[in-house]
Coordinates of N, CA, C and O and ligand atoms in Angstrom, one line a residue:
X1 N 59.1 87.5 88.3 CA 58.3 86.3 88.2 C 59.2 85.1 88.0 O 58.7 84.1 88.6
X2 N 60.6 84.9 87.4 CA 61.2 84.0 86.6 C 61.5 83.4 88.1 O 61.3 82.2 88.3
X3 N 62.0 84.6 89.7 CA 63.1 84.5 90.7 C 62.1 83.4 92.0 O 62.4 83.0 93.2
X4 N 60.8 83.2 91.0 CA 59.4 82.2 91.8 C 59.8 81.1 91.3 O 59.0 80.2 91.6
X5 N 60.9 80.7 90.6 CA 61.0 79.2 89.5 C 62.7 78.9 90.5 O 63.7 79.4 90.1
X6 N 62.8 78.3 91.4 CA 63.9 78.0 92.4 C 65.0 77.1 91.0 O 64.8 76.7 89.8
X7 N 66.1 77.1 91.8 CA 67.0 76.4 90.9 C 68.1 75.9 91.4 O 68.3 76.2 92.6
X8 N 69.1 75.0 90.9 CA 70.5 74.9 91.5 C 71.3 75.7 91.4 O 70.8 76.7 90.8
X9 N 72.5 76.0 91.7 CA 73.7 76.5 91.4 C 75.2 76.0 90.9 O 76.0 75.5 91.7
X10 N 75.4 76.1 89.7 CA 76.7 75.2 89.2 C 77.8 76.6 89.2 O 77.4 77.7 89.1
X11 N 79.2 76.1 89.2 CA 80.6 77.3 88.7 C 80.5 75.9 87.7 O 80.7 74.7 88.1
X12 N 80.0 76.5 86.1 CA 80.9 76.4 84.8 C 82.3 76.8 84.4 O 82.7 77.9 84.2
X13 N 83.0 75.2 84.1 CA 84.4 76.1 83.9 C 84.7 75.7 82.4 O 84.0 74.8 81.9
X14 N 85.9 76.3 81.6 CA 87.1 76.1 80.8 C 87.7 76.2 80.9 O 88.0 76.3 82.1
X15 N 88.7 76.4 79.9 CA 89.7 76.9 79.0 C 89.9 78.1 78.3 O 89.0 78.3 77.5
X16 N 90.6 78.8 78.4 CA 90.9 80.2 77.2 C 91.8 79.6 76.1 O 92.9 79.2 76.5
X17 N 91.6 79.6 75.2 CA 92.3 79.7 74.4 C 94.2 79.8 74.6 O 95.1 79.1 74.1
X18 N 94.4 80.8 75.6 CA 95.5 80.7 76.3 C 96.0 79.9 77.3 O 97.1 80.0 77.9
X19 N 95.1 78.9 77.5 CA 95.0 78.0 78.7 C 94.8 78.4 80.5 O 95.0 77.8 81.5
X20 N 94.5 79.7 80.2 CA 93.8 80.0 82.0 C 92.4 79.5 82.0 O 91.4 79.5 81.2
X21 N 92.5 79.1 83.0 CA 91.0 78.8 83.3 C 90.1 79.7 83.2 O 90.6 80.9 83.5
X22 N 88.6 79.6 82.9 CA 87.8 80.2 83.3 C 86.8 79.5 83.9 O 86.4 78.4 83.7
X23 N 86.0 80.6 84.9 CA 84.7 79.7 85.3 C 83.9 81.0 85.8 O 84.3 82.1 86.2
X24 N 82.6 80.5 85.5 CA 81.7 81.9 85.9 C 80.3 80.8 86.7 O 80.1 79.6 86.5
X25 N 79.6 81.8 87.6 CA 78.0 80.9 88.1 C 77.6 81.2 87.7 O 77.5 82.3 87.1
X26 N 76.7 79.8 87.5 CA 75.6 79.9 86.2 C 74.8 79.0 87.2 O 75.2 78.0 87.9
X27 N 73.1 80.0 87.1 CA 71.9 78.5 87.5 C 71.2 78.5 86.0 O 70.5 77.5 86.4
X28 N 71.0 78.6 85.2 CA 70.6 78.6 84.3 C 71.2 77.4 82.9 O 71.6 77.5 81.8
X29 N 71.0 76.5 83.7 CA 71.6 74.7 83.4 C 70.1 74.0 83.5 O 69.3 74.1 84.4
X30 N 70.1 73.1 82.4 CA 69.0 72.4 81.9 C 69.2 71.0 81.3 O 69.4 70.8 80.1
X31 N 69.0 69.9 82.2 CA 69.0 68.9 81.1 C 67.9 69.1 79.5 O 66.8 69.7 79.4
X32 N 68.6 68.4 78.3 CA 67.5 68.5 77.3 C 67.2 67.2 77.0 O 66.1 66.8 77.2
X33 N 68.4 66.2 76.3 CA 67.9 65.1 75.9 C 68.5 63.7 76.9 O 69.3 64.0 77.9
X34 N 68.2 62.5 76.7 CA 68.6 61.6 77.3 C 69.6 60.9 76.7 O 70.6 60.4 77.2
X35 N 68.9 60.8 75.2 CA 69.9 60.3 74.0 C 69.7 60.7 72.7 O 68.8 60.4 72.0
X36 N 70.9 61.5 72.5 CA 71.6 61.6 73.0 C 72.0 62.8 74.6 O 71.5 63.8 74.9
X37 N 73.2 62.2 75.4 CA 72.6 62.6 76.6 C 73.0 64.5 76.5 O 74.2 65.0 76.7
X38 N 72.0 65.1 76.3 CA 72.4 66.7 76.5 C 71.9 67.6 77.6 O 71.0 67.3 78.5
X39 N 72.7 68.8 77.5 CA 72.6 69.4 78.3 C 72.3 71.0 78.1 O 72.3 71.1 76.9
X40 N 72.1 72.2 78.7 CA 72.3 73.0 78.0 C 72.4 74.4 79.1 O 71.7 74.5 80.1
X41 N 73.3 75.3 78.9 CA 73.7 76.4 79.9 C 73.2 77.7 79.0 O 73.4 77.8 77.7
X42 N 72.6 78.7 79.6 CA 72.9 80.2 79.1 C 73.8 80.8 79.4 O 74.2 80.5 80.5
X43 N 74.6 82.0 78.8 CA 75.9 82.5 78.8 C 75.7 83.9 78.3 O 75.9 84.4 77.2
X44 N 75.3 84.6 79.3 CA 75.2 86.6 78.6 C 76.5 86.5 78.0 O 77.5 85.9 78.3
X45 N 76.1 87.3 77.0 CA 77.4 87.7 76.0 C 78.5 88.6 76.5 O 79.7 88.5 75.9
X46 N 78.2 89.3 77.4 CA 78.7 90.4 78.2 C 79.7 89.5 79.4 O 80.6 90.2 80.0
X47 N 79.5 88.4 79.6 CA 80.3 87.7 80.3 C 81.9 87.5 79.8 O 82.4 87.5 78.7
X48 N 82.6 87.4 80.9 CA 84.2 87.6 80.7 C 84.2 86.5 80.1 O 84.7 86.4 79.0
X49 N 83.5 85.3 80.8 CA 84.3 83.5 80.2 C 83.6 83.3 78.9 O 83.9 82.4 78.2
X50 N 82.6 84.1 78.7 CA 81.5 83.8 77.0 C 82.4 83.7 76.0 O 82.0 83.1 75.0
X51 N 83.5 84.1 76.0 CA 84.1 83.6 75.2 C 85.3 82.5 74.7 O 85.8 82.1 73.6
X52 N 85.5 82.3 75.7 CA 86.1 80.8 76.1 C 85.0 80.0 76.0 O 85.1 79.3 75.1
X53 N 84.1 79.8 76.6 CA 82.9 79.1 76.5 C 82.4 78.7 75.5 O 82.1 77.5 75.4
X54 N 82.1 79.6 74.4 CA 82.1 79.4 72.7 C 82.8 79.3 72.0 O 82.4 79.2 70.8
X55 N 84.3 79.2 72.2 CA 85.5 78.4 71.3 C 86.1 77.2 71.6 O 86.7 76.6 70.7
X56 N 86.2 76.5 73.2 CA 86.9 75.7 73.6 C 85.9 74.6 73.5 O 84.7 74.7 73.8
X57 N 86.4 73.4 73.1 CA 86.0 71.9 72.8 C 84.5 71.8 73.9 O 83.4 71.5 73.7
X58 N 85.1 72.0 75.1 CA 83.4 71.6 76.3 C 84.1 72.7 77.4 O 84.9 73.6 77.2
X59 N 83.4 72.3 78.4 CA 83.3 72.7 79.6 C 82.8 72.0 80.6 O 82.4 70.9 80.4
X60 N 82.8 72.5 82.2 CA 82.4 71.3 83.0 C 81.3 72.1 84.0 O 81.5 73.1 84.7
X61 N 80.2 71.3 84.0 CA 79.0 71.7 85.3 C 79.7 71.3 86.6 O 79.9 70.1 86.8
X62 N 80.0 72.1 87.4 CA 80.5 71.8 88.9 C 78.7 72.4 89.5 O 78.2 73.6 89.3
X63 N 78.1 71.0 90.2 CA 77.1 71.4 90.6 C 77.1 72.0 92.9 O 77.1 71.2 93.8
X64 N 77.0 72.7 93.0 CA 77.7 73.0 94.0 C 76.7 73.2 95.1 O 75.7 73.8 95.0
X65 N 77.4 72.4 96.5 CA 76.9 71.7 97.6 C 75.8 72.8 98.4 O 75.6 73.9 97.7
X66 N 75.4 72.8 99.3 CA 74.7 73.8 100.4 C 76.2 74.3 101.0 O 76.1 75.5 101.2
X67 N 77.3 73.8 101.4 CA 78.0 74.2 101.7 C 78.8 75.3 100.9 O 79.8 75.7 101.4
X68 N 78.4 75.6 100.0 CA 79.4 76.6 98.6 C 78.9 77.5 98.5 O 79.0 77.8 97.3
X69 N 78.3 78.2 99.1 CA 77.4 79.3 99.1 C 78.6 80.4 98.4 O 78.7 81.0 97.3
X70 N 79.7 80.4 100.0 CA 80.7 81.5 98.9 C 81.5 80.8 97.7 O 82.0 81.5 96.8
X71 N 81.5 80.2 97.6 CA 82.2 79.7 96.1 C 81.1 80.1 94.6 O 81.5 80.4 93.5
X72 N 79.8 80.0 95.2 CA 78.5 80.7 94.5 C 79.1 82.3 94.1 O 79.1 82.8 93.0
X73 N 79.4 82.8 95.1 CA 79.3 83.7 95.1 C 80.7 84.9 95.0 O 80.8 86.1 94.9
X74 N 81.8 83.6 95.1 CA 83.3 84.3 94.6 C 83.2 83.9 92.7 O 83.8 84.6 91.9
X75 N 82.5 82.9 92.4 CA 82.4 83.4 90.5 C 81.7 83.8 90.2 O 81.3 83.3 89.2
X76 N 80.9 85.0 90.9 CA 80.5 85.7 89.8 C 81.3 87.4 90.6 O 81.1 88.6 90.7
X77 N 81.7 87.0 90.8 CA 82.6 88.6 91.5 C 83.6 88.8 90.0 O 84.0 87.9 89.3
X78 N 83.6 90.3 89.7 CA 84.3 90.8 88.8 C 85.7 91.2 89.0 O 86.2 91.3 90.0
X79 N 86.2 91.4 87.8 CA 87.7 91.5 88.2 C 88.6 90.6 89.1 O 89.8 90.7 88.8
X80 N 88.4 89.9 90.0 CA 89.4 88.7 90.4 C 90.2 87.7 89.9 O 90.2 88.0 88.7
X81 N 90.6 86.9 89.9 CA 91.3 85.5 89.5 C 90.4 84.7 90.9 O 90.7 84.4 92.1
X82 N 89.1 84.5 90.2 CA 88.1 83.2 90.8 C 88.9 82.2 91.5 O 88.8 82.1 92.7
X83 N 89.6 81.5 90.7 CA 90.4 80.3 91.3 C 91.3 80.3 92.4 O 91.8 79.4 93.1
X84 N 91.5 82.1 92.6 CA 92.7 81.8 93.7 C 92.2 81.6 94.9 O 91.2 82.2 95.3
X85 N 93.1 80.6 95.7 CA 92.4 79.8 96.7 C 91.8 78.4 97.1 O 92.1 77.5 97.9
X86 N 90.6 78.8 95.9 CA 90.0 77.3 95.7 C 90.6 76.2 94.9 O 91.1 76.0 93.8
X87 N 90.3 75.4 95.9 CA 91.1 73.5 95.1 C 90.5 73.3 94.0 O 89.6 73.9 93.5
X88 N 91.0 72.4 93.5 CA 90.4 71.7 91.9 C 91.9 70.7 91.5 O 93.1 70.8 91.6
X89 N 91.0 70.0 90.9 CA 91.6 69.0 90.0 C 91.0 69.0 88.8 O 89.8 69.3 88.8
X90 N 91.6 68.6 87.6 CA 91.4 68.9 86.3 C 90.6 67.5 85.9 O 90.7 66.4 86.4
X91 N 89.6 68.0 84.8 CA 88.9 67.1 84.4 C 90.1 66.0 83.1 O 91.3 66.2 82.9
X92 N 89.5 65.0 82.5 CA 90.2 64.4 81.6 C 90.0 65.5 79.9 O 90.5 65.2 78.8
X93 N 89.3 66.4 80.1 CA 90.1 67.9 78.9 C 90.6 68.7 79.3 O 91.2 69.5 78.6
X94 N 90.6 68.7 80.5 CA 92.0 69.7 81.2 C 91.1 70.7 82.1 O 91.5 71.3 83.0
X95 N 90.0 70.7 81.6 CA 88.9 71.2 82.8 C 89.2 71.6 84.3 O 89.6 70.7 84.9
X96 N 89.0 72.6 84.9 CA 88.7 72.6 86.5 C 87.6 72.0 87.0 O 86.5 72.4 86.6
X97 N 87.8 71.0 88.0 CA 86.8 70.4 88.4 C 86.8 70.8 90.5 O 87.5 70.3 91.4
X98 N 86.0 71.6 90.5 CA 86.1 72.2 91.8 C 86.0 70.8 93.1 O 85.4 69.7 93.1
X99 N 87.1 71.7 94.4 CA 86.8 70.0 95.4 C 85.7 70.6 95.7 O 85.3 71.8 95.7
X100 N 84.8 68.8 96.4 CA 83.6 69.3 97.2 C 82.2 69.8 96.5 O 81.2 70.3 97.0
X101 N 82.5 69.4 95.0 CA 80.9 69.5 94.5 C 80.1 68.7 94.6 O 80.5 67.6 94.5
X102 N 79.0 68.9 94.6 CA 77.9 67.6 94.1 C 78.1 66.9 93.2 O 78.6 65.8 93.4
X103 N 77.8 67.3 92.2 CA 78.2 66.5 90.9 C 79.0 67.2 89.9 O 78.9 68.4 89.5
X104 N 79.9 66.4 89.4 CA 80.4 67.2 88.0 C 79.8 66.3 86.6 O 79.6 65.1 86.5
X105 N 79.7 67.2 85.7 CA 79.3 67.3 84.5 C 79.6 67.6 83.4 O 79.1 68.5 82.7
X106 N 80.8 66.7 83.0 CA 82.1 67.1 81.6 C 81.1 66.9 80.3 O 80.4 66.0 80.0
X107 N 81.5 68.1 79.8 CA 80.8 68.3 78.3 C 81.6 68.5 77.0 O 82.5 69.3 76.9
X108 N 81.3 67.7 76.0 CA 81.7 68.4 74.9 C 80.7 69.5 74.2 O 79.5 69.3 74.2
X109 N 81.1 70.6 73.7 CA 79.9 71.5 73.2 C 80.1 71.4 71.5 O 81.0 71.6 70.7
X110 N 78.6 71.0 71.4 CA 77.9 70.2 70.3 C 77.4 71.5 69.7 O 78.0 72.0 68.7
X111 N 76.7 71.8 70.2 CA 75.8 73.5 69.1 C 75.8 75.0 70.3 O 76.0 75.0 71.5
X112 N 75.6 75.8 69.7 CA 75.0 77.3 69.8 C 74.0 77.7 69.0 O 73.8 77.5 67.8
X113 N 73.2 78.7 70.4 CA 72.3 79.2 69.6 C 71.6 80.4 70.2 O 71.0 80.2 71.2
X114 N 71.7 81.8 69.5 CA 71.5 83.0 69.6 C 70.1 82.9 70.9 O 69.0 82.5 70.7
X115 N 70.5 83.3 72.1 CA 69.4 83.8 73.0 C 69.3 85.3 73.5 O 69.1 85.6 74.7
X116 N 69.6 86.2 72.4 CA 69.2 87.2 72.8 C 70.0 88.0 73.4 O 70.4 88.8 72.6
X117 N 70.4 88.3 74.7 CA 71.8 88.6 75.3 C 72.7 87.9 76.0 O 73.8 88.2 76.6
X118 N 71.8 86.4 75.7 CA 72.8 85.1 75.9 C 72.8 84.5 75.3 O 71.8 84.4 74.5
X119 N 74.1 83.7 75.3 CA 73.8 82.0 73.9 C 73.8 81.1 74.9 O 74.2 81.0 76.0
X120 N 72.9 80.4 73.8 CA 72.6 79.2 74.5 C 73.4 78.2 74.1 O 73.6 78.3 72.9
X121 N 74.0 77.3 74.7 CA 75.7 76.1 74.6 C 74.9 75.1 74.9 O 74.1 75.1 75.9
X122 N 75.1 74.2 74.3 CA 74.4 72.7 74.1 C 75.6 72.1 74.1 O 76.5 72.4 73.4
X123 N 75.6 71.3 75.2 CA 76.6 70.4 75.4 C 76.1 68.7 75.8 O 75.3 68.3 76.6
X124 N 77.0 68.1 75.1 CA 77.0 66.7 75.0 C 77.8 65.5 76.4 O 79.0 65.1 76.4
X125 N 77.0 65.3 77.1 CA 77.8 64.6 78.3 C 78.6 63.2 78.0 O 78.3 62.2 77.5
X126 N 79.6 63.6 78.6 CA 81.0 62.7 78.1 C 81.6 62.2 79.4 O 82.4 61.3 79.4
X127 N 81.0 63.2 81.0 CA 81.4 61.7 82.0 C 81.0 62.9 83.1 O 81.1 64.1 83.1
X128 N 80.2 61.7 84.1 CA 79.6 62.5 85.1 C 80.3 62.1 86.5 O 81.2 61.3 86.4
X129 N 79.8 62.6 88.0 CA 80.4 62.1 88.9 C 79.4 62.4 90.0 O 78.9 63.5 89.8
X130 N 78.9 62.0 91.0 CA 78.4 62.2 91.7 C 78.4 61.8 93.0 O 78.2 60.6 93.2
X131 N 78.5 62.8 94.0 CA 78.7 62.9 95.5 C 77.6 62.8 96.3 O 76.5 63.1 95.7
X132 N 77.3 62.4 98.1 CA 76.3 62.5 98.2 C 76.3 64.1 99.2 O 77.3 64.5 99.6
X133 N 75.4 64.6 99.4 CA 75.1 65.9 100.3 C 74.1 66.2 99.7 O 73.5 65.5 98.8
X134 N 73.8 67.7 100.3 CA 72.7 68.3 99.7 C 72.9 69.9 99.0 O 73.9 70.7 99.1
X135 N 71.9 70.1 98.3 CA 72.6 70.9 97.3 C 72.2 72.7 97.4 O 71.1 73.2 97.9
X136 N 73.2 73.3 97.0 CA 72.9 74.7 97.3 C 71.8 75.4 96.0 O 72.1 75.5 94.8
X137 N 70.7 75.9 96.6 CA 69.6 76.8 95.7 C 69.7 78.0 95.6 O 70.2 78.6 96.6
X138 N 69.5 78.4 94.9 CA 69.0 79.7 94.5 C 67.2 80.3 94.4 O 66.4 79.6 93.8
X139 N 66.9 81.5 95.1 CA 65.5 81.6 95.0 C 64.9 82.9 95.4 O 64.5 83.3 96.4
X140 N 65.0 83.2 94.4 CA 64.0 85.1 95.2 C 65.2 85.9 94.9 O 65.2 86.9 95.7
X141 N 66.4 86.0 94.0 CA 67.4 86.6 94.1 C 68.4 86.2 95.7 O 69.2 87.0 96.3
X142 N 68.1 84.8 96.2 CA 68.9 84.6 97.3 C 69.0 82.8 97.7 O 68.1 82.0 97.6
X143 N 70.5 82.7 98.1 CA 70.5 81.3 98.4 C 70.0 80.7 99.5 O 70.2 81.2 100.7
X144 N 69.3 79.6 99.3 CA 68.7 79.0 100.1 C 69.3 77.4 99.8 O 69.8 76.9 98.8
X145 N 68.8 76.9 101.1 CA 68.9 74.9 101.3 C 67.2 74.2 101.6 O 66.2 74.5 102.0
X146 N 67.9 73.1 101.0 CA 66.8 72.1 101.4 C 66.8 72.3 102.7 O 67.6 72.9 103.4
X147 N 65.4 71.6 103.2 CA 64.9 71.8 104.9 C 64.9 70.4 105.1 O 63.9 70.0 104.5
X148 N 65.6 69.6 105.6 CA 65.6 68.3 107.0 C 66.7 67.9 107.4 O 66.7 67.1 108.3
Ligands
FMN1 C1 73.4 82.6 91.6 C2 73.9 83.2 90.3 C3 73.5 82.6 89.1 C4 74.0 83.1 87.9 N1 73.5 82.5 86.8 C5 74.0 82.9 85.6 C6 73.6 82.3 84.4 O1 72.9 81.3 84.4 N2 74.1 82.8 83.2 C7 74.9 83.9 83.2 O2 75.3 84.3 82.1 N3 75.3 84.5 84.3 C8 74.9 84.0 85.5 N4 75.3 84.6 86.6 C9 76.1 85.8 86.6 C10 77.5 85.5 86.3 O3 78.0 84.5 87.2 C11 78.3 86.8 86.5 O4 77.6 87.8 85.8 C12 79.5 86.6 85.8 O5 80.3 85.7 86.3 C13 80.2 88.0 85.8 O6 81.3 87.8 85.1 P1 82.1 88.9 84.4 O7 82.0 90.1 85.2 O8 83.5 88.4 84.3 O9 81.5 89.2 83.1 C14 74.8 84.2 87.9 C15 75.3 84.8 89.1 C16 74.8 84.3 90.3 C17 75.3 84.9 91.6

């Protein structure tokens, strides 16, 4: 029922603690408030970056194009090093900020909160960016684009 509710597709990234990056796909990004301006992602616990994600200062929404279909679909592949390959430049917290997204969305993370076999990360927007194209969906368990 949920896979009838279409959505975007972002690669969430950090930091580890050790300073490798992390980043996993996430559609499951939500604006909440305006002001102040928030945001909020779910994060299965079971996820490799869940925990970089719940200790490091923020993280960054790379909202990603109709063109990123495989970039969609190389973070959430297991066992790899995600990054290798793909470009990026670092946000102003040292963030990966993927080339060629729609928008980016630098966060500081404000609260957590127990969802079950994900937490939910509330994050506080600290600088946005935005490109023009059109954007890659998710829908039915499959990616789809706008039509014109
Ligand atoms: C289109 C798409 C959307 C996803 N959305 C989420 C999400 O919102 N939250 C989440 O925890 N995992 C989401 N995932 C799954 C994670 O990307 C994937 O399980 C994770 O990166 C696997 O990481 P791990 O094997 O390192 O734990 C999504 C995967 C895809 C392909």
């Amino acid at each position: 029922m949920l896979g009838r509710f279409p959505s975007g597709v972002s690669v969430v990234t950090t930091r580890a603690a050790d300073g490798t990056d992390q980043g996993m796909t996430v559609s499951a990004f939500s604006s909440v408030s305006l002001e102040p301006p928030l945001i909020l992602i779910c994060i299965e616990k079971s996820a490799s970056a869940h925990g970089a994600l719940t200790t490091a200062n923020g993280f960054v929404v790379n909202v990603l194009s109709a063109k990123q279909e495989q970039v969609a679909r190389r973070f959430a592949i297991v066992d790899i090093d995600r990054f290798e390959g793909v470009g990026f430049t670092r946000s102003s917290q040292g963030f990966a900020i993927l080339d060629d997204v729609l928008a980016v969305i630098e966060c500081d993370r404000v609260s957590m909160f127990d969802g079950g076999d994900h937490t939910i990360i509330l994050g506080e927007v600290e600088t946005t960016r935005a490109d023009n194209g059109t954007p890659l969906l998710y829908y039915r368990g499959g990616y789809a684009q706008l039509e014109h």
